[in-house]
Coordinates of C-alpha atoms in Angstrom, one line a residue:
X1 CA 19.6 2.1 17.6
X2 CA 18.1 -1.1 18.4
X3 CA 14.7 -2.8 17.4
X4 CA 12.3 -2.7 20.6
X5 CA 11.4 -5.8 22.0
X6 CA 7.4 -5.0 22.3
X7 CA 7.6 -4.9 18.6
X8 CA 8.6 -8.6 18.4
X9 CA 6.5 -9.9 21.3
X10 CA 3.4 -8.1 19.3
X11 CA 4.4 -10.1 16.3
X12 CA 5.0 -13.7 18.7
X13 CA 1.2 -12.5 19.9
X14 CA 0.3 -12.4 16.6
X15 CA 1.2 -15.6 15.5
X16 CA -0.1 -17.1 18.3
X17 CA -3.5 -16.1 17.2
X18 CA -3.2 -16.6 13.8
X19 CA -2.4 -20.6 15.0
X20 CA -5.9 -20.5 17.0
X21 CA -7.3 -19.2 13.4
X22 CA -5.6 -21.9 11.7
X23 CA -5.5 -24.9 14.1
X24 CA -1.8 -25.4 14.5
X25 CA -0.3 -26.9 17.6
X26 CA 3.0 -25.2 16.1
X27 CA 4.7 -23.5 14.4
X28 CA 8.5 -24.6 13.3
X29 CA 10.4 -21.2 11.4
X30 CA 14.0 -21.5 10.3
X31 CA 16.5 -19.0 10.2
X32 CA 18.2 -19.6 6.8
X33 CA 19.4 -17.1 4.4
X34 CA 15.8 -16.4 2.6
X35 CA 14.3 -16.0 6.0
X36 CA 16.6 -14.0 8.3
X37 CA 15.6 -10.2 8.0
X38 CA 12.5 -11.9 8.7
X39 CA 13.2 -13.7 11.3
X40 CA 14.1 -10.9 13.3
X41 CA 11.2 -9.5 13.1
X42 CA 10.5 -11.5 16.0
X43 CA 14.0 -12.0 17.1
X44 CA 17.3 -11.2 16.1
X45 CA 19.4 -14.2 16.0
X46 CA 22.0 -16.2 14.2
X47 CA 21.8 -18.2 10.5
X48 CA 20.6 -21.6 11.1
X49 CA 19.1 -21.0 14.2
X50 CA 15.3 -22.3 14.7
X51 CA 12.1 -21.4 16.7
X52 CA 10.0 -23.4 17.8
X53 CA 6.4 -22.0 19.3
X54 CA 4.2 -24.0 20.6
X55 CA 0.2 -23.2 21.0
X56 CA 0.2 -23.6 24.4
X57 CA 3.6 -23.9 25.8
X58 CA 6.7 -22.1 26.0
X59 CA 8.8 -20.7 22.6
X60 CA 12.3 -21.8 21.9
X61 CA 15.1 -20.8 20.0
X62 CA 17.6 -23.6 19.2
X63 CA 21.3 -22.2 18.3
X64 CA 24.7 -23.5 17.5
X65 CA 27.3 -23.5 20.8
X66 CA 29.1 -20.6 18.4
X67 CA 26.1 -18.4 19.0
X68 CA 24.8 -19.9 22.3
X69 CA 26.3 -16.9 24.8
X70 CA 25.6 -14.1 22.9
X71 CA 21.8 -15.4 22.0
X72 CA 21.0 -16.4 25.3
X73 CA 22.3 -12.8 26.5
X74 CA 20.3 -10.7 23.8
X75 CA 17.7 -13.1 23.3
X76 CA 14.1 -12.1 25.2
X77 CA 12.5 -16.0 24.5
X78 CA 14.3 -19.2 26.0
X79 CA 17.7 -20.3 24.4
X80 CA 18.7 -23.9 23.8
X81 CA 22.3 -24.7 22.5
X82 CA 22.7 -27.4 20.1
X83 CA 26.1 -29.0 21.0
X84 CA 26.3 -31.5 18.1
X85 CA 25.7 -30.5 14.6
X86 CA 24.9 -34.1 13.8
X87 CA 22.1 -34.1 17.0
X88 CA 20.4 -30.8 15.6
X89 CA 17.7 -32.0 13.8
X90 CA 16.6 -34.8 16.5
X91 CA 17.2 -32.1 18.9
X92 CA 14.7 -29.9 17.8
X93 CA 12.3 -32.3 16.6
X94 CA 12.6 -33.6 20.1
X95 CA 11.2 -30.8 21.8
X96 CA 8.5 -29.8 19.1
X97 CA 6.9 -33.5 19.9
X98 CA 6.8 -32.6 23.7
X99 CA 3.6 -30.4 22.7
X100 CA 2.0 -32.6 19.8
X101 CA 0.3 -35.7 19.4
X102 CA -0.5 -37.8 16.0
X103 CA -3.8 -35.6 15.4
X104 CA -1.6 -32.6 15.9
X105 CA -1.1 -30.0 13.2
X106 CA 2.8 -28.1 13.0
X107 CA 2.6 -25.4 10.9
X108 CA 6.2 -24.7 8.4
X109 CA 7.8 -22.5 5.3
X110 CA 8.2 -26.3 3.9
X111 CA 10.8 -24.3 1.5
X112 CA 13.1 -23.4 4.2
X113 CA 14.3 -26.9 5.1
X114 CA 16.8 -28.2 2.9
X115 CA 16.1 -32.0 1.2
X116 CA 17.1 -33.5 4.2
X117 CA 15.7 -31.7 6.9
X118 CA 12.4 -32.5 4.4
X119 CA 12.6 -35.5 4.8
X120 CA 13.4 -35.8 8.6
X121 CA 11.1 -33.7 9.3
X122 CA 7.9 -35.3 7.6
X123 CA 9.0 -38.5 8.9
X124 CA 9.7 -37.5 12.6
X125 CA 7.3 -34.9 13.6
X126 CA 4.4 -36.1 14.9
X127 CA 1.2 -35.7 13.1
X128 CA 0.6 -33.5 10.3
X129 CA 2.8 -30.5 8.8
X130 CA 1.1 -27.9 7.0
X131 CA 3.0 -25.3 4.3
X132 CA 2.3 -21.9 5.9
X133 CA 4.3 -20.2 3.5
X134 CA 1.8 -18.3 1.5
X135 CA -0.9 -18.5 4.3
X136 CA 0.3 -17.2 8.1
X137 CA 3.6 -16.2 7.3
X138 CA 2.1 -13.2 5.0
X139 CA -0.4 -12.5 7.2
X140 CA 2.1 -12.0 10.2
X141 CA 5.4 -10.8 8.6
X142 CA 3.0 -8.4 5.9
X143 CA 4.6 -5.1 7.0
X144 CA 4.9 -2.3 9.8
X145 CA 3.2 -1.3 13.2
X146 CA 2.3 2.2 12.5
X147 CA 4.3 2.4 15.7
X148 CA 7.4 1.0 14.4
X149 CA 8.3 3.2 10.9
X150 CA 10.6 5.5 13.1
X151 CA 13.1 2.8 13.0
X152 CA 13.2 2.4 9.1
X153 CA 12.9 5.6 8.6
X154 CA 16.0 5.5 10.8
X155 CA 18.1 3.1 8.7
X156 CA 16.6 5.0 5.8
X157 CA 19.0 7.7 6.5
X158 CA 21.3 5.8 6.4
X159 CA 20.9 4.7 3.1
X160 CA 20.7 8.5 1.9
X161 CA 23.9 8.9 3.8
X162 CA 25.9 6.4 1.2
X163 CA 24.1 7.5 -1.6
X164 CA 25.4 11.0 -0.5
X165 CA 29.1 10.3 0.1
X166 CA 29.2 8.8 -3.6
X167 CA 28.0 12.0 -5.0
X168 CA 30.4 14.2 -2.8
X169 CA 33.7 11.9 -3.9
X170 CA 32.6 11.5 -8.0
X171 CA 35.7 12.7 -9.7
X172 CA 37.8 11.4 -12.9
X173 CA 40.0 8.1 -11.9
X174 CA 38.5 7.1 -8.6
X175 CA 37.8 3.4 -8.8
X176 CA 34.5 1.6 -8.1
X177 CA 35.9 -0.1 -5.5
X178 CA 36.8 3.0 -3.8
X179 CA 33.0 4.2 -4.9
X180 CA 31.9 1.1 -3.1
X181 CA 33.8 1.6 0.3
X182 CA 33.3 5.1 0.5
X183 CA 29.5 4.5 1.3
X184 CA 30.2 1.6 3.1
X185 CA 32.5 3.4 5.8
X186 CA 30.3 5.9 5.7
X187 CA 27.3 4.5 6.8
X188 CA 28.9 2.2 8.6
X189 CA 30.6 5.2 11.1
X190 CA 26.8 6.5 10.9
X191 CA 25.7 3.3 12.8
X192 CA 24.6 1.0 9.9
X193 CA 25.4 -3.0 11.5
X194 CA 25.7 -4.6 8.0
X195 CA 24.7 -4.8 4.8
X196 CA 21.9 -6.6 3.4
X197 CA 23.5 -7.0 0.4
X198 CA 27.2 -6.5 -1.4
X199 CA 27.4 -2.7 -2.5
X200 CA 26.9 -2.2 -6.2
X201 CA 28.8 0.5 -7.9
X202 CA 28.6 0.3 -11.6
X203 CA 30.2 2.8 -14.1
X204 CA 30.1 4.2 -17.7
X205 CA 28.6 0.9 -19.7
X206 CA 28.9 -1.3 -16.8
X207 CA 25.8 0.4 -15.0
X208 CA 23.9 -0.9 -18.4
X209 CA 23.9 -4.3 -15.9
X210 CA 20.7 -4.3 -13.9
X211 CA 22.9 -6.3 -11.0
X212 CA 26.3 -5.2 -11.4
X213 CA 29.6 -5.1 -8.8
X214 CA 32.3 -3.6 -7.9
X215 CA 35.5 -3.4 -9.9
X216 CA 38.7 -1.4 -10.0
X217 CA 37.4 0.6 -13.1
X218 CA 38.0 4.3 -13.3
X219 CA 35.4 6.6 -13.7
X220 CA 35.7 8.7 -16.6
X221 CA 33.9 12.5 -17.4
X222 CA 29.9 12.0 -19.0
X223 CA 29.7 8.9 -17.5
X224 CA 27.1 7.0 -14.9
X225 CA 27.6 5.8 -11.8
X226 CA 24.8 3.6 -10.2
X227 CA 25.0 2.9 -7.2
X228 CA 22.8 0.1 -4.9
X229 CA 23.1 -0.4 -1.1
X230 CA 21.2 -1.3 1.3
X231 CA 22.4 -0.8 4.9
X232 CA 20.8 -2.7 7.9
X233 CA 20.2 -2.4 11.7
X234 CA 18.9 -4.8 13.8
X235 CA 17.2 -6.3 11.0
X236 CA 15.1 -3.6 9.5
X237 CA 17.3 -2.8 5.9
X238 CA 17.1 0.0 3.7
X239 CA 17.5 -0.3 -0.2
X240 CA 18.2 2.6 -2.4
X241 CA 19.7 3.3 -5.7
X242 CA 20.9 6.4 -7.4
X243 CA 22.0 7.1 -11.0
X244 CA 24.3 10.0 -11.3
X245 CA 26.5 11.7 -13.9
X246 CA 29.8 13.2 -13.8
X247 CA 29.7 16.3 -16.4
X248 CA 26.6 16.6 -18.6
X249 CA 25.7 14.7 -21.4
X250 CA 22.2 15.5 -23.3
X251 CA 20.9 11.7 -23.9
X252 CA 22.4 10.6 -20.2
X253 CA 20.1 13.7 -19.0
X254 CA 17.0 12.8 -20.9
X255 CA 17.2 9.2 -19.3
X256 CA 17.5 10.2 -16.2
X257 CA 14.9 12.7 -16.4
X258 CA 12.6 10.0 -17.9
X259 CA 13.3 7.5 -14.9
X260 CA 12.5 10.4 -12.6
X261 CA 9.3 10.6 -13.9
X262 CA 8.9 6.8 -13.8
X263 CA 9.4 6.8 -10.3
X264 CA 7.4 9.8 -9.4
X265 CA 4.4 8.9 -11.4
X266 CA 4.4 5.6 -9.5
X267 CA 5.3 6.8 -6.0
X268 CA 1.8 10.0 -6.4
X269 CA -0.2 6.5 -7.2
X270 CA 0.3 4.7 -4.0
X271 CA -2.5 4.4 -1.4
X272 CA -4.0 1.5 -0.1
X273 CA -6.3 -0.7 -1.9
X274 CA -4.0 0.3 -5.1
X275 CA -3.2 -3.2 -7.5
X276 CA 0.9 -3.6 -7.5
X277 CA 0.1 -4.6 -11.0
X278 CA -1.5 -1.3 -11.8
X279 CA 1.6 0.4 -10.1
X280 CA 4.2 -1.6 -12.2
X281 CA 2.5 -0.7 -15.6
X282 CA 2.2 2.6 -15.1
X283 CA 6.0 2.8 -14.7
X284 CA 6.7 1.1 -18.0
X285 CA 3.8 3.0 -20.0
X286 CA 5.9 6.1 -18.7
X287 CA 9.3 5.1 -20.0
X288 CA 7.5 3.8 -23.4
X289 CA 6.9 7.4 -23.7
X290 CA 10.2 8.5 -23.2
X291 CA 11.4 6.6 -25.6
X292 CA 12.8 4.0 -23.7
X293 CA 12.5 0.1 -23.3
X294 CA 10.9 -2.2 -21.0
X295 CA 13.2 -3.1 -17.9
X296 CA 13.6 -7.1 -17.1
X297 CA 12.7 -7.0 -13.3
X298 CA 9.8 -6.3 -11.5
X299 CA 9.1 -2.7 -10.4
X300 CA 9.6 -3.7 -6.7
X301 CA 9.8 -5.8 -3.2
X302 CA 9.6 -6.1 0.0
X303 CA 12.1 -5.2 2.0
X304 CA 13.3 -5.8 5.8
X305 CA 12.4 -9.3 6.0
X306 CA 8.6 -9.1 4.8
X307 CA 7.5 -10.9 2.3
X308 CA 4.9 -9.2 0.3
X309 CA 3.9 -7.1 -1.8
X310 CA 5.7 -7.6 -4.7
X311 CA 5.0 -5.0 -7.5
X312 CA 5.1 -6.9 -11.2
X313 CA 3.0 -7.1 -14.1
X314 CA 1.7 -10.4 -12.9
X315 CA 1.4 -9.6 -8.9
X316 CA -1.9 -10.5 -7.3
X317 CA -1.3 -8.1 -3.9
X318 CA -2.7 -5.1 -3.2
X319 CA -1.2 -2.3 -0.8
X320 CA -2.7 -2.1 2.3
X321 CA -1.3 -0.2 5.7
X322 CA 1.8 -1.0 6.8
X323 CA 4.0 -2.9 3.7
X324 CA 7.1 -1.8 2.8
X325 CA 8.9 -2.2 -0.6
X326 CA 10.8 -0.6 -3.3
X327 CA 9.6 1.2 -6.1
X328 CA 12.5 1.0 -8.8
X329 CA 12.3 0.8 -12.6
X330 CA 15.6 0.9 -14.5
X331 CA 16.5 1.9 -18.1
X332 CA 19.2 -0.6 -19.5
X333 CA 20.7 -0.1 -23.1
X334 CA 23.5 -2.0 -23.3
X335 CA 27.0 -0.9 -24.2
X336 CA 26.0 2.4 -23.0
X337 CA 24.9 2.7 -19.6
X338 CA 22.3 2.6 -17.4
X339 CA 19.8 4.3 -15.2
X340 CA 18.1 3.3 -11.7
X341 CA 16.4 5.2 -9.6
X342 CA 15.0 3.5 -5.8
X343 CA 12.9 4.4 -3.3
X344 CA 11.6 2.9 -0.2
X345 CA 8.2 3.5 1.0
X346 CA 6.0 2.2 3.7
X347 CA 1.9 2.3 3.1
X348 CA 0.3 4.4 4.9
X349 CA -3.6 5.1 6.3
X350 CA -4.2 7.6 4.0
X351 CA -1.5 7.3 1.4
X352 CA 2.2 6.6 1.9
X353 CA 5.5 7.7 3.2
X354 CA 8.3 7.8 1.2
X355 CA 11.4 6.9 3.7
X356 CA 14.0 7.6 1.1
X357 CA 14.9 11.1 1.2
X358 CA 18.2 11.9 -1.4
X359 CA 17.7 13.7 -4.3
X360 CA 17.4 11.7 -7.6
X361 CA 18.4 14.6 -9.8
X362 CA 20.9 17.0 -9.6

């Protein structure tokens, strides 16, 4: 599977008129760790690299002699290599001046450059920079083409699959570590590139921890086991959770009853024009009646690479067509365990889809 290029020349198109809107002359984006899955929304390409897109000239990626070959290969916009580390920045900066003038506006995520690259930057580039961070960038990177959702729901399966496998090989002894690599292989031999994050297994107590890891603890019976991945191809990433129970336990059952609930309530509320706000209280007024307590995260984010909306009790966003994010409360009571439960759904027209497709209760 592999992320069609019209998809990312659709997106380039639309940043190129969202810098008419906003009078840039450029736009400077850096692929660094925060930025990456979105990144690739446009192109897929190496950590580190950077694009540069001018108004009225030709785009650029910049890459490090390690990834030169292979970008320039895969790559559908013009590749530069950067043969000295030490050069990059003046490199770059170099070729962003060729379109700009000292009246000239460059458009940046001012909090992807690192203090020195900062500082460089402002003092180098010609005319003024401009923080897009919270302006242009949401407006492009916001969510999916309508066009587009086949491919998560692709990578979506994905997910399901290693959620699946950990069911299937629960027993008494096995280790979290084999938990962990169980799903891994899986979805790896299913097609999955990477993952967007290190698997999380947590059992008995440990999946009390709302970010837990991997360790070579054996599962015992009437315990939890939470699991967290969140396989990824060609930079659109899934991110599910499960909660499950080996033998039966009456409280264990009542919590995760409760948490399905949670996350059904919330998922039958989402439309557009919905407040995230709205859609994370109602997820915690649900588990107040179960009994339970509040959970120390927010009820959801984005996910492959876009940047909004993120559903909290303080969020300003409101769902519209096309974003994609998690919906997943949690029930924490430590020294006992824990419960999870994590969808993935993508806004819709007329109401939503929910891409995640395993069963959350057994």
């Amino acid at each position: 599977m592999s992320e069609p290029v019209d998809f990312c020349k659709r997106r380039m198109n639309h940043l190129k008129d969202k810098m008419d809107e906003e009078d840039l002359d450029l736009v400077y984006l850096v692929n660094d760790s925060r930025g990456g899955l979105r990144f690739k929304r446009i192109i897929d390409t190496p950590s580190g690299s950077a694009l540069i897109v001018p108004r009225d000239g030709v785009p650029k990626l910049f890459v490090f002699s390690v990834d030169y070959i292979s970008s320039k290969e895969e790559s559908w916009i013009q590749v530069e290599e950067i043969k000295e580390r030490k050069k990059a920045k003046e490199q770059i900066v170099g070729y962003a001046n060729i379109h700009l003038s000292d009246s000239s506006r460059t458009g940046a995520s001012l909090s992807s450059f690192n203090n020195e690259s900062y500082t460089y930057n402002q003092k180098n580039i010609k005319g003024q920079i401009i923080d897009i961070s919270n302006s242009l960038i949401p407006e492009v990177f916001y969510g999916l083409y309508p066009e587009e959702i086949k491919y998560q729901r692709d990578v979506s399966k994905l997910a399901d699959i290693g959620c699946s496998v950990v069911r299937e090989s629960l027993q008494e002894g096995i280790t979290e570590y084999e938990l962990a690599a169980a799903a891994e292989y899986e979805m790896r031999r299913h097609g999955a590139e990477v993952t967007s994050f290190d698997t999380i297994i947590s059992t008995g107590y440990r999946s009390a921890y709302s970010h837990g890891w991997p360790t070579e603890r054996r599962l015992k019976k009437n315990e939890f086991v939470l699991v967290d991945l969140g396989p990824q191809v060609k930079g659109y990433a899934s991110d599910e959770t499960r909660t499950f129970l080996l033998g039966s336990d009456s409280k264990k059952e009542r919590m995760l009853n409760a948490m399905d609930k949670a996350v059904e309530e919330v998922v039958s509320n989402i439309k557009p024009g919905v407040s995230c706000k709205e859609l994370d209280s109602i997820s915690r007024k649900v588990l107040k009646e179960h009994g339970f307590p509040d959970y120390p995260h927010s009820l959801g984010h984005p996910i492959s690479g876009f940047i909004v909306p993120n559903l909290s009790s303080t969020s300003e966003h409101v769902l519209k067509p096309g974003m994609l994010f998690t919906v997943e409360p949690g029930i924490y009571l430590p020294g006992y365990g824990g419960v999870r439960m994590e969808e993935n759904i993508v806004v819709t027209e007329k109401g939503f889809e929910q891409l995640t497709k395993s069963p959350r209760i057994f």
